[in-house]
Amino acid sequence: MKRIGFLSFGHYQPVPGSVARTARDALVQTIELAVAAEELGIDGAYLRVHHFAPQLASPFPLLAAIGARTSTIEIGTAVIDMRYENPLYMAEDAAAADLISGGRLQLGLSRGSPETALNGYESFGYVPTEGETDADDARTKTEIFRAAIAGAGVAPANPQMTGRSGLLAIQPQSPGLSDRIWWGSGTRATAKWTGEQGMNLMSSTLLAEDTGVPFDELQAEQIAIYREAWAAAGHGGEPRVSVSRSILPLTTQKDWEYFGRERDSEDQIGHLDGGLARFGKSYVGAPDEIVVSLGTDAAVQAADTVLVTVPNQLGVDYNAHLLETIVEQVAGPLGWRD
């Protein structure tokens, strides 16, 4: 059985055709879609975090609100750019959101991706130390964050207030949260590092490398490297792996009007951060056609969780329709719900 989640970038803009015209629209509709998705049997509601753009940015108030309105669906991020974060303040926020949801938080982190602002994290006050890259800084913050949510002492106690010495842990603590941290990996090298660190793996529709093989095969290779690294590092249990896909079944006239012209989607190769990158195709067509295509997608077959990117600006009702079609006419025939 595969878990199925939706992934929203939370775009909002007052343009023709958009139902999410303001930031409030995007926030409230994300909560409403999570409620609708839970009723449909969808397993997860995930958010993409961007800064300096008309998209979802600060995730924890929204995650807490979704957690308070739902009872079973996983809630998470895919992903948070750690270059922008204070790891200890984030540890408090994450624990609070996890406690409100009853332990359903699945938190995806990463070094981030190209953005609208030049070195925007520096405007937040976070400048890598001399000799460190922004990627180094993101990994260092992740190490501090993971230690904090696992209960490590991080600040010296004031004996006059506490009656003791030693280090204090952040509060609140949410037991089990440290086992539900994911890393968004865009290369085989970072997938190996993720396995060594003992985090779950998130792989999106973009890989920051290209070897000439189809996207799904390169991503499946990434997943295999990750699992080998996890096992070699001696971590217990079975790690989780998610992949993101754009899945758009065409069953109504409105579906065809919106997405019919995208039926011939293929992998794309482009330049990113000074090198080649490979972008995965969209799965657009009749449900039975999508079933065949996803059935031969090597990375989808290797993963245990599929995150479906949703066109959030088309509104809650339309996206609930898409998710219902995917559950009933795509996931079912593929055996994902067995």
CSV table of C-alpha atoms in Angstrom, one decimal:
chain,number,residue,atom,x,y,z
A,1,MET,CA,0.0,0.0,0.0
A,2,LYS,CA,1.2,3.5,-0.8
A,3,ARG,CA,0.3,6.6,1.1
A,4,ILE,CA,-1.0,9.4,-1.1
A,5,GLY,CA,-0.7,13.1,-0.1
A,6,PHE,CA,-1.3,16.4,-1.7
A,7,LEU,CA,1.3,19.0,-2.0
A,8,SER,CA,0.3,22.7,-2.2
A,9,PHE,CA,2.6,25.6,-3.1
A,10,GLY,CA,-0.1,28.0,-2.0
A,11,HIS,CA,0.1,30.4,-4.9
A,12,TYR,CA,-2.1,33.4,-4.6
A,13,GLN,CA,-2.6,36.3,-7.1
A,14,PRO,CA,-5.5,38.5,-8.3
A,15,VAL,CA,-5.5,37.2,-11.8
A,16,PRO,CA,-8.3,35.9,-14.0
A,17,GLY,CA,-9.3,32.3,-13.2
A,18,SER,CA,-7.6,32.3,-9.7
A,19,VAL,CA,-9.8,31.5,-6.7
A,20,ALA,CA,-6.9,32.2,-4.4
A,21,ARG,CA,-6.5,35.9,-4.9
A,22,THR,CA,-5.1,36.9,-1.5
A,23,ALA,CA,-2.8,35.4,1.1
A,24,ARG,CA,-5.8,34.8,3.3
A,25,ASP,CA,-7.5,32.9,0.5
A,26,ALA,CA,-4.5,30.6,0.1
A,27,LEU,CA,-4.2,30.0,3.8
A,28,VAL,CA,-7.9,29.3,4.5
A,29,GLN,CA,-8.3,27.2,1.3
A,30,THR,CA,-5.3,25.1,2.3
A,31,ILE,CA,-7.0,24.2,5.6
A,32,GLU,CA,-10.3,23.5,3.8
A,33,LEU,CA,-8.6,21.3,1.3
A,34,ALA,CA,-6.9,19.3,4.0
A,35,VAL,CA,-10.3,18.7,5.7
A,36,ALA,CA,-11.8,17.6,2.3
A,37,ALA,CA,-8.8,15.4,1.6
A,38,GLU,CA,-9.1,13.6,4.9
A,39,GLU,CA,-12.8,12.9,4.2
A,40,LEU,CA,-11.7,11.4,0.8
A,41,GLY,CA,-9.2,9.1,2.5
A,42,ILE,CA,-6.1,11.0,1.4
A,43,ASP,CA,-3.2,10.3,3.7
A,44,GLY,CA,-1.3,13.5,3.8
A,45,ALA,CA,-1.5,17.3,3.5
A,46,TYR,CA,1.8,18.9,2.7
A,47,LEU,CA,3.0,22.5,2.1
A,48,ARG,CA,5.8,24.0,0.1
A,49,VAL,CA,7.5,26.9,1.8
A,50,HIS,CA,8.8,29.9,-0.2
A,51,HIS,CA,9.9,33.4,0.9
A,52,PHE,CA,9.6,36.8,-0.8
A,53,ALA,CA,6.9,35.4,-3.1
A,54,PRO,CA,3.1,35.3,-3.2
A,55,GLN,CA,3.1,31.7,-1.9
A,56,LEU,CA,2.9,29.9,1.4
A,57,ALA,CA,5.7,31.1,3.7
A,58,SER,CA,5.4,30.6,7.5
A,59,PRO,CA,4.3,27.0,7.8
A,60,PHE,CA,3.7,26.4,11.5
A,61,PRO,CA,0.6,28.5,12.2
A,62,LEU,CA,-1.0,26.8,9.1
A,63,LEU,CA,0.1,23.3,10.1
A,64,ALA,CA,-1.3,23.9,13.6
A,65,ALA,CA,-4.6,25.1,12.2
A,66,ILE,CA,-4.8,22.0,9.9
A,67,GLY,CA,-4.0,19.8,12.9
A,68,ALA,CA,-6.8,21.3,14.9
A,69,ARG,CA,-9.4,20.9,12.1
A,70,THR,CA,-8.4,17.3,11.2
A,71,SER,CA,-7.9,14.0,13.1
A,72,THR,CA,-6.1,11.4,11.0
A,73,ILE,CA,-4.4,13.0,8.0
A,74,GLU,CA,-0.6,13.5,8.1
A,75,ILE,CA,0.4,17.1,8.0
A,76,GLY,CA,3.8,18.2,6.8
A,77,THR,CA,6.2,20.3,4.7
A,78,ALA,CA,7.9,19.6,1.4
A,79,VAL,CA,10.1,21.4,2.2
A,80,ILE,CA,11.3,24.1,4.6
A,81,ASP,CA,14.4,26.0,3.5
A,82,MET,CA,16.6,25.7,6.5
A,83,ARG,CA,18.8,28.7,5.4
A,84,TYR,CA,16.0,31.0,6.7
A,85,GLU,CA,15.4,29.3,10.1
A,86,ASN,CA,16.4,29.8,13.7
A,87,PRO,CA,16.7,26.1,14.6
A,88,LEU,CA,15.7,26.4,18.3
A,89,TYR,CA,12.7,28.7,17.7
A,90,MET,CA,11.7,26.3,14.9
A,91,ALA,CA,12.0,23.4,17.3
A,92,GLU,CA,9.5,25.0,19.6
A,93,ASP,CA,7.1,25.7,16.8
A,94,ALA,CA,7.4,22.2,15.4
A,95,ALA,CA,6.8,20.6,18.7
A,96,ALA,CA,3.7,22.8,19.4
A,97,ALA,CA,2.2,22.0,15.9
A,98,ASP,CA,2.9,18.3,16.4
A,99,LEU,CA,1.2,18.2,19.9
A,100,ILE,CA,-1.8,20.0,18.5
A,101,SER,CA,-2.2,17.4,15.8
A,102,GLY,CA,-1.6,14.5,18.1
A,103,GLY,CA,1.7,13.5,16.6
A,104,ARG,CA,0.9,13.7,12.9
A,105,LEU,CA,3.6,16.1,11.7
A,106,GLN,CA,5.9,14.9,8.9
A,107,LEU,CA,8.5,17.6,8.5
A,108,GLY,CA,10.5,18.0,5.3
A,109,LEU,CA,13.6,20.1,5.4
A,110,SER,CA,16.2,21.0,2.8
A,111,ARG,CA,18.9,23.5,1.8
A,112,GLY,CA,16.3,25.2,-0.4
A,113,SER,CA,16.0,26.0,-4.1
A,114,PRO,CA,16.5,29.0,-6.4
A,115,GLU,CA,14.3,31.9,-5.2
A,116,THR,CA,13.1,35.3,-6.1
A,117,ALA,CA,15.4,37.1,-3.6
A,118,LEU,CA,19.2,37.2,-3.9
A,119,ASN,CA,20.5,35.5,-0.8
A,120,GLY,CA,17.2,36.2,0.9
A,121,TYR,CA,18.2,34.3,4.1
A,122,GLU,CA,20.8,37.0,4.7
A,123,SER,CA,17.9,39.5,5.0
A,124,PHE,CA,16.6,37.3,7.7
A,125,GLY,CA,19.9,37.8,9.5
A,126,TYR,CA,21.5,34.5,8.6
A,127,VAL,CA,24.9,34.8,6.9
A,128,PRO,CA,27.1,31.7,6.6
A,129,THR,CA,30.3,31.9,8.5
A,130,GLU,CA,33.6,32.4,6.6
A,131,GLY,CA,34.5,29.2,4.8
A,132,GLU,CA,31.0,27.8,4.9
A,133,THR,CA,28.4,27.7,2.0
A,134,ASP,CA,24.7,28.3,2.4
A,135,ALA,CA,24.3,24.5,2.1
A,136,ASP,CA,26.7,23.9,5.0
A,137,ASP,CA,24.7,26.4,7.0
A,138,ALA,CA,21.5,24.6,6.3
A,139,ARG,CA,22.9,21.3,7.4
A,140,THR,CA,24.4,22.8,10.6
A,141,LYS,CA,21.0,24.3,11.5
A,142,THR,CA,19.3,20.9,10.8
A,143,GLU,CA,21.7,19.2,13.1
A,144,ILE,CA,20.9,21.7,15.9
A,145,PHE,CA,17.2,21.4,15.2
A,146,ARG,CA,17.2,17.6,15.3
A,147,ALA,CA,19.1,17.5,18.6
A,148,ALA,CA,16.7,20.1,20.1
A,149,ILE,CA,13.5,18.1,19.2
A,150,ALA,CA,15.1,15.0,20.5
A,151,GLY,CA,15.5,16.6,24.0
A,152,ALA,CA,19.2,17.6,24.0
A,153,GLY,CA,20.1,20.3,26.4
A,154,VAL,CA,20.9,23.5,24.5
A,155,ALA,CA,21.0,26.4,27.0
A,156,PRO,CA,22.7,26.6,30.4
A,157,ALA,CA,20.3,26.7,33.4
A,158,ASN,CA,20.2,29.7,35.7
A,159,PRO,CA,20.7,28.1,39.1
A,160,GLN,CA,19.0,31.1,40.8
A,161,MET,CA,15.8,30.2,38.9
A,162,THR,CA,16.0,26.5,38.6
A,163,GLY,CA,18.1,25.4,41.6
A,164,ARG,CA,20.4,23.4,39.4
A,165,SER,CA,23.1,23.7,36.8
A,166,GLY,CA,23.4,21.9,33.5
A,167,LEU,CA,21.7,22.4,30.1
A,168,LEU,CA,18.0,23.0,29.5
A,169,ALA,CA,16.1,21.5,26.6
A,170,ILE,CA,13.6,23.5,24.6
A,171,GLN,CA,10.0,23.2,25.6
A,172,PRO,CA,7.6,21.8,24.6
A,173,GLN,CA,8.9,18.4,23.6
A,174,SER,CA,6.8,16.2,21.4
A,175,PRO,CA,7.8,12.5,21.7
A,176,GLY,CA,8.4,10.8,18.4
A,177,LEU,CA,8.8,13.9,16.3
A,178,SER,CA,12.5,13.3,15.8
A,179,ASP,CA,11.6,10.1,13.9
A,180,ARG,CA,9.4,12.0,11.5
A,181,ILE,CA,12.0,14.4,9.9
A,182,TRP,CA,12.7,14.2,6.1
A,183,TRP,CA,15.3,15.7,3.9
A,184,GLY,CA,14.5,17.0,0.4
A,185,SER,CA,17.2,15.6,-1.8
A,186,GLY,CA,18.0,16.7,-5.3
A,187,THR,CA,21.1,14.6,-6.1
A,188,ARG,CA,22.4,11.1,-5.5
A,189,ALA,CA,25.1,12.6,-3.2
A,190,THR,CA,22.6,14.3,-0.9
A,191,ALA,CA,20.4,11.1,-0.9
A,192,LYS,CA,23.4,9.2,0.4
A,193,TRP,CA,24.0,11.9,3.0
A,194,THR,CA,20.3,11.7,4.0
A,195,GLY,CA,20.5,7.9,4.6
A,196,GLU,CA,23.7,8.3,6.6
A,197,GLN,CA,22.0,10.9,8.8
A,198,GLY,CA,19.0,8.7,9.5
A,199,MET,CA,16.3,11.0,8.0
A,200,ASN,CA,13.5,10.0,5.7
A,201,LEU,CA,13.9,10.9,2.0
A,202,MET,CA,11.8,13.4,0.0
A,203,SER,CA,12.5,13.6,-3.8
A,204,SER,CA,10.5,16.0,-5.9
A,205,THR,CA,9.9,16.6,-9.6
A,206,LEU,CA,13.3,18.2,-9.9
A,207,LEU,CA,16.8,16.6,-9.7
A,208,ALA,CA,19.8,19.0,-9.7
A,209,GLU,CA,21.8,16.6,-11.9
A,210,ASP,CA,21.3,14.8,-15.2
A,211,THR,CA,23.0,11.6,-16.5
A,212,GLY,CA,21.0,11.2,-19.7
A,213,VAL,CA,18.6,8.6,-18.3
A,214,PRO,CA,14.9,9.2,-17.9
A,215,PHE,CA,13.9,11.1,-14.7
A,216,ASP,CA,12.1,8.2,-13.0
A,217,GLU,CA,15.2,6.0,-13.5
A,218,LEU,CA,17.6,8.6,-12.1
A,219,GLN,CA,15.3,9.1,-9.2
A,220,ALA,CA,15.0,5.4,-8.5
A,221,GLU,CA,18.8,5.2,-8.5
A,222,GLN,CA,18.8,8.0,-5.9
A,223,ILE,CA,16.4,6.1,-3.8
A,224,ALA,CA,18.5,2.9,-4.0
A,225,ILE,CA,21.6,4.8,-2.9
A,226,TYR,CA,19.7,6.3,0.0
A,227,ARG,CA,18.5,2.9,1.3
A,228,GLU,CA,21.9,1.4,1.0
A,229,ALA,CA,23.4,4.3,3.0
A,230,TRP,CA,20.7,4.0,5.6
A,231,ALA,CA,21.4,0.3,6.1
A,232,ALA,CA,25.2,0.8,6.0
A,233,ALA,CA,24.9,3.4,8.8
A,234,GLY,CA,23.2,0.9,11.0
A,235,HIS,CA,19.9,2.8,11.5
A,236,GLY,CA,17.0,0.6,12.7
A,237,GLY,CA,13.6,0.4,11.2
A,238,GLU,CA,12.4,1.0,7.7
A,239,PRO,CA,12.9,4.5,6.3
A,240,ARG,CA,10.2,6.3,4.4
A,241,VAL,CA,10.6,7.6,0.9
A,242,SER,CA,8.3,10.1,-0.9
A,243,VAL,CA,8.3,11.3,-4.5
A,244,SER,CA,6.2,14.1,-5.9
A,245,ARG,CA,4.3,13.9,-9.1
A,246,SER,CA,1.9,16.1,-11.1
A,247,ILE,CA,-1.1,13.8,-11.8
A,248,LEU,CA,-4.0,15.4,-13.7
A,249,PRO,CA,-6.7,12.9,-14.8
A,250,LEU,CA,-9.0,14.2,-17.5
A,251,THR,CA,-12.6,13.1,-16.7
A,252,THR,CA,-14.7,16.2,-17.2
A,253,GLN,CA,-14.9,19.0,-19.7
A,254,LYS,CA,-13.4,21.4,-17.2
A,255,ASP,CA,-10.4,19.1,-16.8
A,256,TRP,CA,-9.8,19.1,-20.5
A,257,GLU,CA,-10.2,22.9,-20.7
A,258,TYR,CA,-7.6,23.4,-17.9
A,259,PHE,CA,-5.0,20.7,-18.8
A,260,GLY,CA,-5.9,18.9,-22.1
A,261,ARG,CA,-3.0,20.7,-23.9
A,262,GLU,CA,-0.5,19.2,-21.4
A,263,ARG,CA,-1.1,15.6,-22.4
A,264,ASP,CA,2.2,15.2,-24.3
A,265,SER,CA,4.4,16.3,-21.3
A,266,GLU,CA,7.9,14.9,-21.3
A,267,ASP,CA,11.0,15.2,-19.0
A,268,GLN,CA,12.7,18.6,-19.4
A,269,ILE,CA,16.4,19.4,-19.1
A,270,GLY,CA,17.5,22.9,-18.0
A,271,HIS,CA,20.2,24.8,-16.2
A,272,LEU,CA,20.0,25.3,-12.4
A,273,ASP,CA,22.7,26.6,-10.0
A,274,GLY,CA,25.3,26.5,-12.7
A,275,GLY,CA,24.7,22.9,-13.8
A,276,LEU,CA,22.2,20.7,-15.7
A,277,ALA,CA,19.0,19.6,-14.0
A,278,ARG,CA,16.3,17.2,-15.0
A,279,PHE,CA,12.6,18.0,-14.4
A,280,GLY,CA,10.0,15.3,-14.3
A,281,LYS,CA,7.0,15.2,-16.7
A,282,SER,CA,3.4,15.6,-15.7
A,283,TYR,CA,1.0,12.7,-15.9
A,284,VAL,CA,-2.0,14.1,-17.8
A,285,GLY,CA,-4.7,12.0,-19.6
A,286,ALA,CA,-7.5,9.6,-19.1
A,287,PRO,CA,-7.2,7.7,-15.8
A,288,ASP,CA,-6.5,4.4,-17.5
A,289,GLU,CA,-3.6,6.0,-19.4
A,290,ILE,CA,-2.2,7.5,-16.2
A,291,VAL,CA,-2.4,4.1,-14.5
A,292,VAL,CA,-0.3,2.5,-17.3
A,293,SER,CA,2.3,5.4,-17.1
A,294,LEU,CA,2.6,5.4,-13.3
A,295,GLY,CA,2.8,1.6,-13.3
A,296,THR,CA,6.1,1.8,-15.2
A,297,ASP,CA,7.5,4.8,-13.2
A,298,ALA,CA,10.5,3.2,-11.5
A,299,ALA,CA,10.7,5.8,-8.7
A,300,VAL,CA,7.0,5.7,-7.9
A,301,GLN,CA,7.3,2.0,-7.6
A,302,ALA,CA,10.2,2.3,-5.3
A,303,ALA,CA,8.7,4.9,-3.0
A,304,ASP,CA,6.1,4.3,-0.2
A,305,THR,CA,4.5,7.8,-0.5
A,306,VAL,CA,3.4,9.8,-3.5
A,307,LEU,CA,2.8,13.5,-3.1
A,308,VAL,CA,0.5,14.9,-5.7
A,309,THR,CA,1.1,18.6,-6.6
A,310,VAL,CA,-2.2,20.4,-6.8
A,311,PRO,CA,-3.2,23.6,-8.8
A,312,ASN,CA,-4.3,25.4,-5.6
A,313,GLN,CA,-5.4,28.5,-7.4
A,314,LEU,CA,-8.3,26.6,-8.9
A,315,GLY,CA,-9.9,26.3,-5.5
A,316,VAL,CA,-10.9,23.7,-3.0
A,317,ASP,CA,-13.8,22.1,-4.8
A,318,TYR,CA,-11.8,21.5,-8.0
A,319,ASN,CA,-8.8,20.1,-6.2
A,320,ALA,CA,-11.0,17.8,-4.1
A,321,HIS,CA,-12.5,16.6,-7.4
A,322,LEU,CA,-8.9,15.8,-8.7
A,323,LEU,CA,-7.9,14.0,-5.5
A,324,GLU,CA,-11.1,12.0,-5.5
A,325,THR,CA,-10.5,10.9,-9.1
A,326,ILE,CA,-6.9,10.0,-8.3
A,327,VAL,CA,-8.0,7.9,-5.3
A,328,GLU,CA,-10.8,6.1,-7.1
A,329,GLN,CA,-9.6,5.8,-10.7
A,330,VAL,CA,-5.8,5.8,-10.4
A,331,ALA,CA,-4.7,4.6,-7.0
A,332,GLY,CA,-7.3,1.8,-6.9
A,333,PRO,CA,-6.4,0.2,-10.2
A,334,LEU,CA,-2.7,0.5,-9.3
A,335,GLY,CA,-3.3,-1.4,-6.1
A,336,TRP,CA,-2.0,1.5,-3.9
A,337,ARG,CA,-5.0,1.2,-1.5
A,338,ASP,CA,-4.8,-2.5,-1.0
